[in-house]
CSV table of C-alpha atoms in Angstrom, one decimal:
chain,number,residue,atom,x,y,z
A,591,MET,CA,117.4,93.6,181.8
A,592,SER,CA,113.7,94.4,182.0
A,593,ARG,CA,114.2,97.4,179.8
A,594,VAL,CA,115.7,95.2,177.1
A,595,VAL,CA,112.8,92.8,177.2
A,596,ASP,CA,110.3,95.7,177.0
A,597,SER,CA,112.1,97.0,174.0
A,598,LYS,CA,112.0,93.6,172.3
A,599,LYS,CA,108.2,93.5,173.0
A,600,LEU,CA,107.9,96.9,171.5
A,601,LEU,CA,109.9,95.8,168.4
A,602,VAL,CA,107.5,92.9,167.9
A,603,LEU,CA,104.5,95.2,168.2
A,604,PHE,CA,105.9,97.5,165.5
A,605,LEU,CA,106.6,94.5,163.3
A,606,PHE,CA,102.9,93.6,163.5
A,607,LEU,CA,102.0,97.1,162.7
A,608,LEU,CA,104.3,97.1,159.7
A,609,ILE,CA,102.7,93.9,158.4
A,610,GLY,CA,99.3,95.2,159.0
A,611,SER,CA,100.1,98.4,157.0
A,612,ILE,CA,100.8,96.4,153.8
A,613,PRO,CA,97.7,95.9,151.7
A,614,ALA,CA,96.4,92.3,151.7
A,615,LEU,CA,96.6,90.5,148.3
A,616,GLY,CA,94.8,87.6,146.8
A,617,LYS,CA,92.6,86.9,149.8
A,618,GLY,CA,88.9,86.2,149.1
A,619,ASP,CA,87.6,88.9,146.8
A,620,ASP,CA,90.4,91.5,147.6
A,621,LEU,CA,92.2,91.0,144.3
A,622,LYS,CA,90.2,90.9,141.0
A,623,ILE,CA,91.6,90.6,137.5
A,624,LEU,CA,89.2,92.8,135.6
A,625,ASP,CA,90.4,92.5,132.0
A,626,ALA,CA,93.5,92.2,129.8
A,627,TYR,CA,94.8,94.1,126.8
A,628,SER,CA,97.3,92.4,124.4
A,629,THR,CA,99.8,94.0,122.0
A,630,GLU,CA,101.2,90.6,120.8
A,631,ASP,CA,104.5,90.7,122.6
A,632,ARG,CA,103.0,92.0,125.9
A,633,ILE,CA,99.7,91.8,127.7
A,634,ALA,CA,98.5,94.2,130.4
A,635,PHE,CA,96.2,92.8,133.1
A,636,LEU,CA,93.9,95.3,134.7
A,637,VAL,CA,93.8,94.4,138.4
A,638,PHE,CA,91.8,95.9,141.3
A,639,ASN,CA,92.8,95.5,144.9
A,640,GLY,CA,89.7,95.7,147.0
A,641,THR,CA,91.5,96.1,150.2
A,642,SER,CA,93.5,99.2,149.2
A,643,GLU,CA,90.9,100.2,146.6
A,644,GLU,CA,93.7,100.7,144.1
A,645,LEU,CA,93.8,99.9,140.4
A,646,TYR,CA,96.9,98.3,138.8
A,647,SER,CA,98.3,97.5,135.4
A,648,ILE,CA,100.4,94.3,135.5
A,649,VAL,CA,102.3,93.8,132.2
A,650,TYR,CA,103.5,90.3,131.2
A,651,ASN,CA,105.9,89.5,128.4
A,652,GLY,CA,105.7,85.7,128.6
A,653,HIS,CA,108.6,85.6,131.1
A,654,SER,CA,108.3,88.4,133.7
A,655,PHE,CA,105.9,90.9,135.2
A,656,GLU,CA,105.9,94.7,135.8
A,657,ALA,CA,103.3,96.4,137.9
A,658,GLU,CA,102.2,100.0,138.0
A,659,ARG,CA,99.5,101.7,140.1
A,660,LEU,CA,97.0,103.6,137.9
A,661,ASN,CA,95.7,107.0,139.1
A,662,PHE,CA,92.2,106.7,137.7
A,663,THR,CA,89.0,104.9,138.7
A,664,LEU,CA,86.7,102.8,136.7
A,665,SER,CA,83.7,104.4,138.2
A,666,ARG,CA,84.6,107.6,136.3
A,667,TYR,CA,86.5,106.3,133.2
A,668,GLN,CA,86.0,103.4,130.8
A,669,VAL,CA,89.2,101.8,129.4
A,670,ARG,CA,89.0,101.5,125.6
A,671,HIS,CA,92.5,100.5,124.5
A,672,TRP,CA,96.2,100.0,125.6
A,673,ASN,CA,98.9,100.4,122.9
A,674,GLY,CA,101.9,99.5,125.1
A,675,GLU,CA,102.7,103.2,125.8
A,676,TYR,CA,99.6,104.7,127.0
A,677,TRP,CA,95.9,104.0,127.7
A,678,ILE,CA,92.8,105.4,125.9
A,679,LEU,CA,90.0,106.3,128.3
A,680,GLN,CA,86.5,107.5,127.8
A,681,ARG,CA,83.9,109.3,130.0
A,682,GLY,CA,80.2,109.0,128.9
A,683,GLU,CA,78.9,106.8,126.2
A,684,ARG,CA,76.0,108.6,124.5
A,685,GLY,CA,75.3,112.3,123.8
A,686,THR,CA,78.4,113.8,125.4
A,687,VAL,CA,81.7,111.7,125.3
A,688,GLU,CA,85.1,112.7,126.6
A,689,LEU,CA,88.3,111.1,125.3
A,690,TYR,CA,91.4,110.9,127.4
A,691,THR,CA,94.9,109.5,127.2
A,692,TYR,CA,96.7,108.2,130.4
A,693,ARG,CA,100.5,108.0,130.4
A,694,GLU,CA,102.8,107.7,133.4
A,695,GLY,CA,100.3,108.9,135.9
A,696,ARG,CA,99.1,111.8,133.8
A,697,LEU,CA,95.6,112.1,132.5
A,698,LYS,CA,95.0,114.3,129.5
A,699,LEU,CA,91.7,115.4,127.9
A,700,ILE,CA,91.9,115.1,124.2
A,701,LYS,CA,88.4,116.2,123.2
A,702,THR,CA,84.8,116.5,124.4
A,703,PHE,CA,82.4,115.3,121.8
A,704,THR,CA,78.9,116.7,122.0
A,705,GLY,CA,75.6,116.1,120.1
A,706,GLY,CA,76.1,112.3,119.9
A,707,SER,CA,73.3,109.8,118.9
A,708,LEU,CA,71.1,108.3,121.6
A,709,CYS,CA,70.4,105.3,119.3
A,710,THR,CA,73.7,103.5,120.1
A,711,ASP,CA,75.3,101.8,123.0
A,712,ASN,CA,78.5,103.8,122.5
A,713,ASP,CA,78.8,106.9,120.2
A,714,LEU,CA,82.6,106.6,119.9
A,715,GLU,CA,84.2,103.9,117.7
A,716,ILE,CA,87.9,103.2,117.8
A,717,GLU,CA,90.2,101.5,115.3
A,718,TRP,CA,93.9,101.0,115.8
A,719,ASN,CA,96.5,100.3,113.1
A,720,GLY,CA,99.6,99.8,115.3
A,721,ARG,CA,100.6,103.4,115.2
A,722,GLU,CA,97.5,105.7,115.3
A,723,TYR,CA,93.8,105.6,116.0
A,724,PHE,CA,90.9,106.2,113.6
A,725,LEU,CA,88.0,107.6,115.6
A,726,THR,CA,84.4,107.8,114.5
A,727,PHE,CA,81.9,109.8,116.6
A,728,ILE,CA,78.3,109.0,115.8
A,729,MET,CA,76.2,112.2,115.7
A,730,GLN,CA,72.5,112.5,116.4
A,731,GLY,CA,70.3,112.9,113.3
A,732,SER,CA,67.6,115.6,113.2
A,733,ASN,CA,65.0,112.9,112.3
A,734,ASP,CA,66.0,110.3,114.9
A,735,ASP,CA,62.9,108.7,116.6
A,736,LEU,CA,63.8,106.7,119.7
A,737,ASN,CA,60.2,105.5,120.0
A,738,THR,CA,60.2,103.7,116.6
A,739,GLY,CA,64.0,103.0,116.6
A,740,GLU,CA,64.4,104.9,113.3
A,741,CYS,CA,67.8,106.6,113.4
A,742,TYR,CA,69.9,108.4,110.8
A,743,PHE,CA,73.5,108.1,111.8
A,744,ILE,CA,75.9,110.9,110.9
A,745,SER,CA,79.6,110.4,111.7
A,746,GLU,CA,82.6,112.6,112.3
A,747,ASN,CA,86.0,111.1,111.8
A,748,TYR,CA,89.4,111.9,113.4
A,749,LEU,CA,92.9,110.5,113.5
A,750,LEU,CA,94.7,110.4,116.8
A,751,LYS,CA,98.5,110.4,116.5
A,752,GLY,CA,100.2,110.3,119.9
A,753,GLU,CA,98.1,112.9,121.6
A,754,ASN,CA,97.4,115.1,118.5
A,755,LEU,CA,93.8,114.9,117.1
A,756,ILE,CA,93.4,115.5,113.4
A,757,PRO,CA,89.8,116.1,112.1
A,758,LEU,CA,89.0,114.4,108.8
A,759,ASN,CA,86.6,115.9,106.2
A,760,VAL,CA,85.3,112.4,105.3
A,761,SER,CA,82.8,110.1,107.0
A,762,GLY,CA,82.2,106.4,107.2
A,763,PRO,CA,83.9,103.3,108.6
A,764,ALA,CA,87.6,102.7,107.7
A,765,THR,CA,89.9,99.9,106.7
A,766,TRP,CA,93.7,100.2,107.2
A,767,ILE,CA,95.8,99.4,104.2
A,768,PRO,CA,99.4,98.7,105.3
A,769,ALA,CA,100.8,98.7,101.7
A,770,LEU,CA,99.5,102.3,101.2
A,771,ASN,CA,100.0,103.6,104.8
A,772,ALA,CA,96.5,104.9,104.3
A,773,TRP,CA,92.9,104.4,105.5
A,774,LEU,CA,90.2,103.5,103.1
A,775,VAL,CA,87.1,105.3,104.4
A,776,GLU,CA,83.9,103.7,103.2
A,777,GLY,CA,81.2,106.2,102.8
A,778,SER,CA,78.8,106.9,99.9
A,779,LEU,CA,82.1,107.6,98.2
A,780,ALA,CA,85.3,105.8,99.2
A,781,TYR,CA,88.3,108.0,100.2
A,782,LEU,CA,92.0,107.2,100.7
A,783,VAL,CA,93.4,109.2,103.6
A,784,ASP,CA,97.0,109.1,104.7
A,785,GLU,CA,98.4,109.2,108.2
A,786,SER,CA,98.5,113.0,108.3
A,787,GLY,CA,94.8,113.2,107.3
A,788,LYS,CA,95.6,114.2,103.7
A,789,LEU,CA,93.1,113.0,101.1
A,790,LEU,CA,94.9,110.9,98.5
A,791,ASP,CA,92.1,109.9,96.2
A,792,LYS,CA,88.3,109.0,96.1
A,793,TYR,CA,86.3,106.3,94.3
A,794,ASN,CA,82.7,105.7,93.5
A,795,PHE,CA,82.4,101.9,94.1
A,796,SER,CA,78.6,101.8,93.9
A,797,LYS,CA,75.9,104.1,92.8
A,798,THR,CA,73.6,102.8,95.6
A,799,GLY,CA,76.3,103.5,98.2
A,800,ILE,CA,76.0,100.0,99.6
A,801,TYR,CA,79.1,97.9,99.3
A,802,LEU,CA,81.7,95.8,101.2
A,803,VAL,CA,85.5,96.1,101.1
A,804,GLY,CA,87.9,93.2,101.7
A,805,LEU,CA,91.7,93.4,102.1
A,806,ALA,CA,93.7,90.5,100.7
A,807,ILE,CA,97.4,90.3,101.5
A,808,ASN,CA,99.2,87.8,99.3
A,809,GLY,CA,102.9,87.8,100.0
A,810,SER,CA,104.2,91.2,98.9
A,811,LYS,CA,101.0,92.0,97.0
A,812,THR,CA,98.0,93.6,98.5
A,813,LEU,CA,94.6,93.5,96.6
A,814,ILE,CA,91.4,95.3,97.5
A,815,THR,CA,88.1,93.4,96.7
A,816,VAL,CA,84.9,95.5,96.6
A,817,SER,CA,81.5,93.9,96.2
A,818,ALA,CA,78.2,95.8,95.7
A,819,ASP,CA,74.5,95.1,95.3
A,820,GLU,CA,73.3,93.1,92.4
A,821,GLY,CA,76.5,91.1,92.1
A,822,TRP,CA,79.1,93.7,91.1
A,823,VAL,CA,82.7,93.0,92.1
A,824,TRP,CA,85.9,95.1,91.6
A,825,VAL,CA,89.5,94.1,92.4
A,826,PHE,CA,92.2,96.8,92.9
A,827,ALA,CA,95.9,96.4,93.2
A,828,ILE,CA,98.3,98.9,94.8
A,829,GLY,CA,100.2,101.0,92.3
A,830,ASN,CA,102.0,104.4,92.7
A,831,SER,CA,100.5,104.7,96.2
A,832,LEU,CA,97.0,104.5,94.7
A,833,LEU,CA,94.4,101.8,93.8
A,834,VAL,CA,94.7,100.4,90.2
A,835,LEU,CA,91.6,98.6,88.8
A,836,LEU,CA,92.3,95.0,87.8
A,837,TYR,CA,88.8,93.4,87.6
A,838,ASN,CA,85.3,94.7,87.2
A,839,GLN,CA,82.5,92.1,86.6
A,840,LYS,CA,78.9,91.3,87.5
A,841,PHE,CA,78.2,87.8,88.9
A,842,GLY,CA,75.0,87.1,86.8
A,843,GLU,CA,71.6,88.6,87.5
A,844,ARG,CA,71.2,89.2,91.2
A,845,GLU,CA,68.5,91.0,93.3
A,846,LEU,CA,69.2,94.0,95.4
A,847,GLY,CA,71.1,92.9,98.5
A,848,GLU,CA,72.4,89.7,96.8
A,849,GLY,CA,75.8,88.8,95.5
A,850,PRO,CA,79.2,87.5,96.6
A,851,TYR,CA,81.1,89.3,99.4
A,852,PRO,CA,84.8,89.3,100.5
A,853,PRO,CA,86.2,88.7,104.0
A,854,LYS,CA,87.2,91.9,105.7
A,855,VAL,CA,90.8,90.7,106.0
A,856,TRP,CA,92.4,87.7,104.2
A,857,ILE,CA,95.8,86.2,103.9
A,858,GLY,CA,96.4,84.8,100.4
A,859,LYS,CA,94.7,85.2,97.0
A,860,PRO,CA,91.3,87.1,97.2
A,861,VAL,CA,88.2,85.0,97.9
A,862,LEU,CA,84.5,85.6,97.7
A,863,PHE,CA,81.7,83.9,99.6
A,864,ASP,CA,78.4,83.5,97.8
A,865,ARG,CA,75.0,81.8,97.9
A,866,ASP,CA,73.7,80.0,94.8
A,867,PRO,CA,70.9,82.2,93.5
A,868,ARG,CA,69.0,79.1,92.3
A,869,ASN,CA,69.4,77.2,95.6
A,870,ASP,CA,69.7,79.0,98.8
A,871,SER,CA,71.0,75.9,100.7
A,872,VAL,CA,74.2,76.0,98.6
A,873,SER,CA,77.2,78.2,99.5
A,874,ILE,CA,80.0,78.8,97.0
A,875,VAL,CA,83.7,79.9,97.5
A,876,TRP,CA,85.3,81.8,94.6
A,877,LEU,CA,89.1,82.3,94.3
A,878,PHE,CA,90.8,85.1,92.2
A,879,ASN,CA,93.5,83.6,90.0
A,880,GLY,CA,94.9,86.9,88.8
A,881,THR,CA,92.4,87.5,85.9
A,882,ASP,CA,89.1,86.1,87.0
A,883,PHE,CA,87.2,84.4,89.9
A,884,ILE,CA,86.9,80.6,89.7
A,885,LYS,CA,84.6,78.4,91.7
A,886,ILE,CA,86.7,76.1,93.9
A,887,HIS,CA,84.3,74.7,96.4
A,888,THR,CA,80.6,74.2,97.0
A,889,PHE,CA,78.9,73.6,100.4
A,890,GLY,CA,75.5,72.1,100.7
A,891,GLY,CA,73.0,71.7,103.5
A,892,TYR,CA,72.7,75.4,104.5
A,893,ALA,CA,76.3,75.6,105.7
A,894,THR,CA,77.5,78.8,107.2
A,895,LEU,CA,81.0,79.9,106.3
A,896,TYR,CA,83.4,81.9,108.5
A,897,PRO,CA,86.7,83.3,107.3
A,898,VAL,CA,89.5,82.9,109.9
A,899,THR,CA,92.8,84.7,109.5
A,900,ALA,CA,95.9,83.7,111.4
A,901,LEU,CA,99.3,85.4,111.2
A,902,ASN,CA,100.5,84.0,107.9
A,903,ARG,CA,97.5,82.2,106.4
A,904,SER,CA,93.8,82.0,106.3
A,905,TYR,CA,91.2,79.3,106.8
A,906,ILE,CA,87.5,78.7,106.2
A,907,LEU,CA,85.4,77.3,109.0
A,908,SER,CA,82.1,75.7,107.9
A,909,ARG,CA,79.2,75.0,110.2
A,910,SER,CA,76.5,72.5,109.1
A,911,PRO,CA,73.5,71.1,110.9
A,912,ALA,CA,73.8,67.6,112.2
A,913,ASN,CA,71.5,65.1,114.0
A,914,ARG,CA,68.3,67.0,113.4
A,915,GLY,CA,69.6,70.3,114.7
A,916,THR,CA,70.7,69.1,118.2
A,917,ARG,CA,74.3,69.2,117.2
A,918,VAL,CA,76.4,70.9,114.5
A,919,LEU,CA,79.4,69.8,112.5
A,920,LEU,CA,82.4,72.2,112.4
A,921,THR,CA,85.0,71.6,109.7
A,922,LEU,CA,88.2,73.7,109.2
A,923,PHE,CA,89.5,74.0,105.7
A,924,GLU,CA,92.9,75.2,104.4
A,925,PHE,CA,93.8,76.3,100.8
A,926,GLU,CA,96.2,74.2,98.8
A,927,ASN,CA,96.8,75.6,95.4
A,928,PHE,CA,93.2,76.0,94.0
A,929,SER,CA,91.3,73.7,96.3
A,930,LEU,CA,90.1,73.5,99.9
A,931,VAL,CA,91.5,70.7,102.1
A,932,PRO,CA,89.7,69.7,105.4
A,933,LEU,CA,92.0,69.8,108.4
A,934,SER,CA,89.7,68.6,111.1
A,935,SER,CA,86.0,68.1,111.9
A,936,LEU,CA,84.2,68.3,115.2
A,937,LYS,CA,80.6,67.7,116.3
A,938,VAL,CA,79.5,70.1,119.0
A,939,ARG,CA,76.3,71.2,120.7
A,940,ASN,CA,74.2,73.6,118.7
A,941,ASP,CA,75.2,76.5,121.0
A,942,TYR,CA,75.9,80.1,120.0
A,943,ILE,CA,79.2,80.4,118.2
A,944,ARG,CA,81.3,83.5,117.7
A,945,VAL,CA,84.2,83.7,115.3
A,946,VAL,CA,86.9,86.4,115.9
A,947,ASN,CA,90.0,87.2,113.9
A,948,THR,CA,92.4,88.1,116.7
A,949,GLY,CA,94.4,90.4,114.5
A,950,GLU,CA,91.5,92.8,115.3
A,951,LEU,CA,92.0,92.3,119.0
A,952,LYS,CA,95.4,94.1,119.4
A,953,GLY,CA,95.2,96.3,122.5
A,954,PHE,CA,91.5,95.9,122.9
A,955,PRO,CA,89.7,94.1,125.8
A,956,ALA,CA,90.0,90.3,126.1
A,957,LEU,CA,87.3,88.1,124.6
A,958,LYS,CA,84.6,86.6,126.8
A,959,VAL,CA,83.5,83.0,126.7
A,960,LYS,CA,80.2,82.6,128.4
A,961,SER,CA,78.9,79.4,129.8
A,962,GLY,CA,76.9,77.5,127.1
A,963,SER,CA,78.7,79.3,124.2
A,964,MET,CA,81.6,78.7,121.9
A,965,LEU,CA,84.3,81.1,120.5
A,966,VAL,CA,86.6,80.4,117.6
A,967,ALA,CA,89.7,82.6,117.5
A,968,SER,CA,93.0,82.4,115.6
A,969,GLY,CA,96.5,82.4,117.2
A,970,GLU,CA,99.7,82.9,115.3
A,971,ASN,CA,99.7,79.5,113.6
A,972,SER,CA,96.5,77.8,114.9
A,973,VAL,CA,92.8,78.2,115.0
A,974,PHE,CA,91.3,77.4,118.4
A,975,LEU,CA,87.8,76.6,119.6
A,976,PHE,CA,86.9,77.5,123.2
A,977,ASN,CA,83.9,76.3,125.1
A,978,SER,CA,83.1,75.8,128.8
A,979,THR,CA,85.4,72.9,129.4
A,980,ASP,CA,88.0,72.7,126.5
A,981,MET,CA,90.3,74.5,124.2
A,982,VAL,CA,90.5,72.6,120.8
A,983,ASP,CA,93.2,73.3,118.3
A,984,LEU,CA,91.2,72.9,115.1
A,985,THR,CA,94.3,72.9,112.9
A,986,SER,CA,95.6,69.8,114.6
A,987,GLY,CA,92.5,68.4,116.2
A,988,GLU,CA,94.2,68.3,119.6
A,989,ASP,CA,91.8,68.8,122.6
A,990,ILE,CA,93.2,70.5,125.7
A,991,ASP,CA,91.3,70.6,129.1
A,992,LEU,CA,90.9,74.1,130.5
A,993,PRO,CA,92.2,74.6,134.1
A,994,SER,CA,89.8,73.3,136.6
A,995,ALA,CA,89.2,76.8,138.1
A,996,LEU,CA,87.7,77.9,134.8
A,997,LYS,CA,85.7,74.8,133.8
A,998,ASN,CA,82.0,75.3,133.4
A,999,HIS,CA,82.3,78.9,134.3
A,1000,GLY,CA,82.6,82.0,132.2
A,1001,TYR,CA,86.1,83.2,131.5
A,1002,LYS,CA,88.1,85.5,129.3
A,1003,LEU,CA,90.9,84.9,126.8
A,1004,SER,CA,93.6,86.8,124.9
A,1005,PHE,CA,96.8,86.1,123.0
A,1006,CYS,CA,100.3,87.1,124.0
A,1007,CYS,CA,103.8,86.2,122.9
A,1008,GLY,CA,102.5,83.6,120.4
A,1009,GLU,CA,100.5,81.8,123.1
A,1010,VAL,CA,97.0,81.7,124.7
A,1011,VAL,CA,96.1,83.5,128.0
A,1012,VAL,CA,92.9,82.5,129.8
A,1013,PHE,CA,91.7,84.0,133.1
A,1014,ASN,CA,88.8,84.9,135.4
A,1015,GLU,CA,88.7,87.3,138.3
A,1016,ASN,CA,90.8,85.2,140.5
A,1017,ARG,CA,93.3,83.2,138.4
A,1018,ALA,CA,95.3,83.7,135.2
A,1019,TYR,CA,96.9,80.9,133.1
A,1020,PHE,CA,99.5,81.0,130.3
A,1021,PHE,CA,99.5,78.2,127.7
A,1022,LYS,CA,103.0,77.0,126.9
A,1023,ASN,CA,104.7,73.8,125.9
A,1024,GLY,CA,101.3,72.1,125.5
A,1025,LYS,CA,99.9,72.9,129.0
A,1026,PHE,CA,98.4,75.7,131.0
A,1027,SER,CA,100.6,77.2,133.7
A,1028,ASP,CA,99.2,79.2,136.6
A,1029,ILE,CA,100.8,82.7,136.5
A,1030,THR,CA,98.8,84.1,139.4
A,1031,PRO,CA,101.4,83.6,142.1
A,1032,GLU,CA,103.9,85.6,140.1
A,1033,MET,CA,101.3,88.4,139.5
A,1034,LEU,CA,100.7,88.5,143.3
A,1035,SER,CA,104.4,88.7,144.0
A,1036,VAL,CA,105.1,91.6,141.7
A,1037,LEU,CA,101.9,93.3,142.9
A,1038,SER,CA,103.0,93.0,146.6
A,1039,ARG,CA,106.3,94.6,145.7
A,1040,ASN,CA,104.5,97.5,144.1
A,1041,SER,CA,101.7,98.1,146.6
A,1042,GLY,CA,101.2,101.6,147.8
A,1043,SER,CA,101.6,104.8,145.8
A,1044,ASN,CA,103.2,104.0,142.5
A,1045,GLY,CA,105.3,101.2,144.2
A,1046,SER,CA,106.5,103.5,147.0
A,1047,SER,CA,105.9,102.9,150.7
A,1048,THR,CA,103.0,104.6,152.4
A,1049,PRO,CA,103.9,107.4,154.9
A,1050,PHE,CA,102.8,105.1,157.8
A,1051,THR,CA,105.1,102.4,156.7
A,1052,LEU,CA,108.0,104.8,156.4
A,1053,ILE,CA,107.4,106.0,160.0
A,1054,THR,CA,107.2,102.4,161.2
A,1055,LEU,CA,110.5,101.5,159.5
A,1056,ALA,CA,112.2,104.5,161.0
A,1057,VAL,CA,111.0,103.5,164.5
A,1058,ILE,CA,112.2,99.9,164.0
A,1059,ILE,CA,115.6,101.2,163.0
A,1060,VAL,CA,115.9,103.4,166.1
A,1061,LEU,CA,114.8,100.4,168.3
A,1062,LEU,CA,117.4,98.1,166.7
A,1063,VAL,CA,120.2,100.7,167.3
A,1064,SER,CA,119.0,101.1,170.9
A,1065,LEU,CA,119.0,97.3,171.5
A,1066,ARG,CA,122.6,97.0,170.2
A,1067,LYS,CA,123.8,99.8,172.5
A,1068,ARG,CA,122.1,98.2,175.5
A,1069,ARG,CA,123.9,95.0,174.8
């Protein structure tokens, strides 16, 4: 009898050992949500377990979670992007930069860039069009002077398709044009480059080389608006896989650096934002009617205008001084035919405000909302304002309290599955059916099931389980 009791005690001891061998989750600072990367239908949380010192990706689709242990460390690599299939990682930020992909536990070096500029925070710029990457590496100029801050940026451009890197013989920032399946590269000359890196055409938009490009998607039509110094404006349509000139006019006599400019991306008929050359306190919105630009709205009082693009429409957010500068008035406008209609107005503290079109956020890190600041971002059908305590739907005027764990503290936000996701290092919340739901317990549950090496048990745990099985068999025999 005593042997049976001793065996039971031994069994209990091994059970304690088994529990002790499983990494602790969600206790104190053991589990930290570092960031999140959304591809619209899924969002990947980057989570660090301080107890086991393991890094995880926890993917959420609005209904369920999947966890994967990642075989790289953030002390060596910087996460730049997640496209739903693999990660883009980077080592080094200035001078020498290494670019990697990480897929299913495999880390692959794509290229080592050398001779980068020391004048920037990061020499490698990344754009994503949903299928491939447009990479810009900023080179060091021979006449760069770090003491004076005078720098001459030279860029090298590449396309990354899968894990194949394609060098491009053009330089400058790029805009993806879906209707052409091509990139418009905006250098001293503008170039059209297709997805294989082939040069389709080139354009001389401005003799000065200083211009802005805006993409307007109006139903099945895509128009390209280009504005240059001294008030010149061009409008191009898509025809035979090339740009076809529709409009070319100068907006009166303007000084160098003055003139109307288009939003980078716009849903609807092309628009231009402008300052009245005779009165700097007046802002003007111009709308393209197919043949010419017509003035549709005038804002006074030194209003600042922000274009905000949602999934199927665009809005204009105006910011005007109020109450002697201690507060500002935010008003959201929507287009109806050839006029602007106000949807909602809100008086807020005169804090720093950042406006982001979240179509540019796909796969990139979540947005930060710092204490004492405001962020305006567009969801699929709404425009939201986030501050330290609230989320305001500016399209409807509805004010929603943030979860108490996030109030009056900095937090991050992203969008997934048509809804809003907000989180800090300890808690994550999903906005659905008009309220925030805490999804942290589900994250912990899936993470606990996948602790260890890629979800498998550690060797110590396997040994412990084997001993328990032997003891159970022994107990049954003794009975």
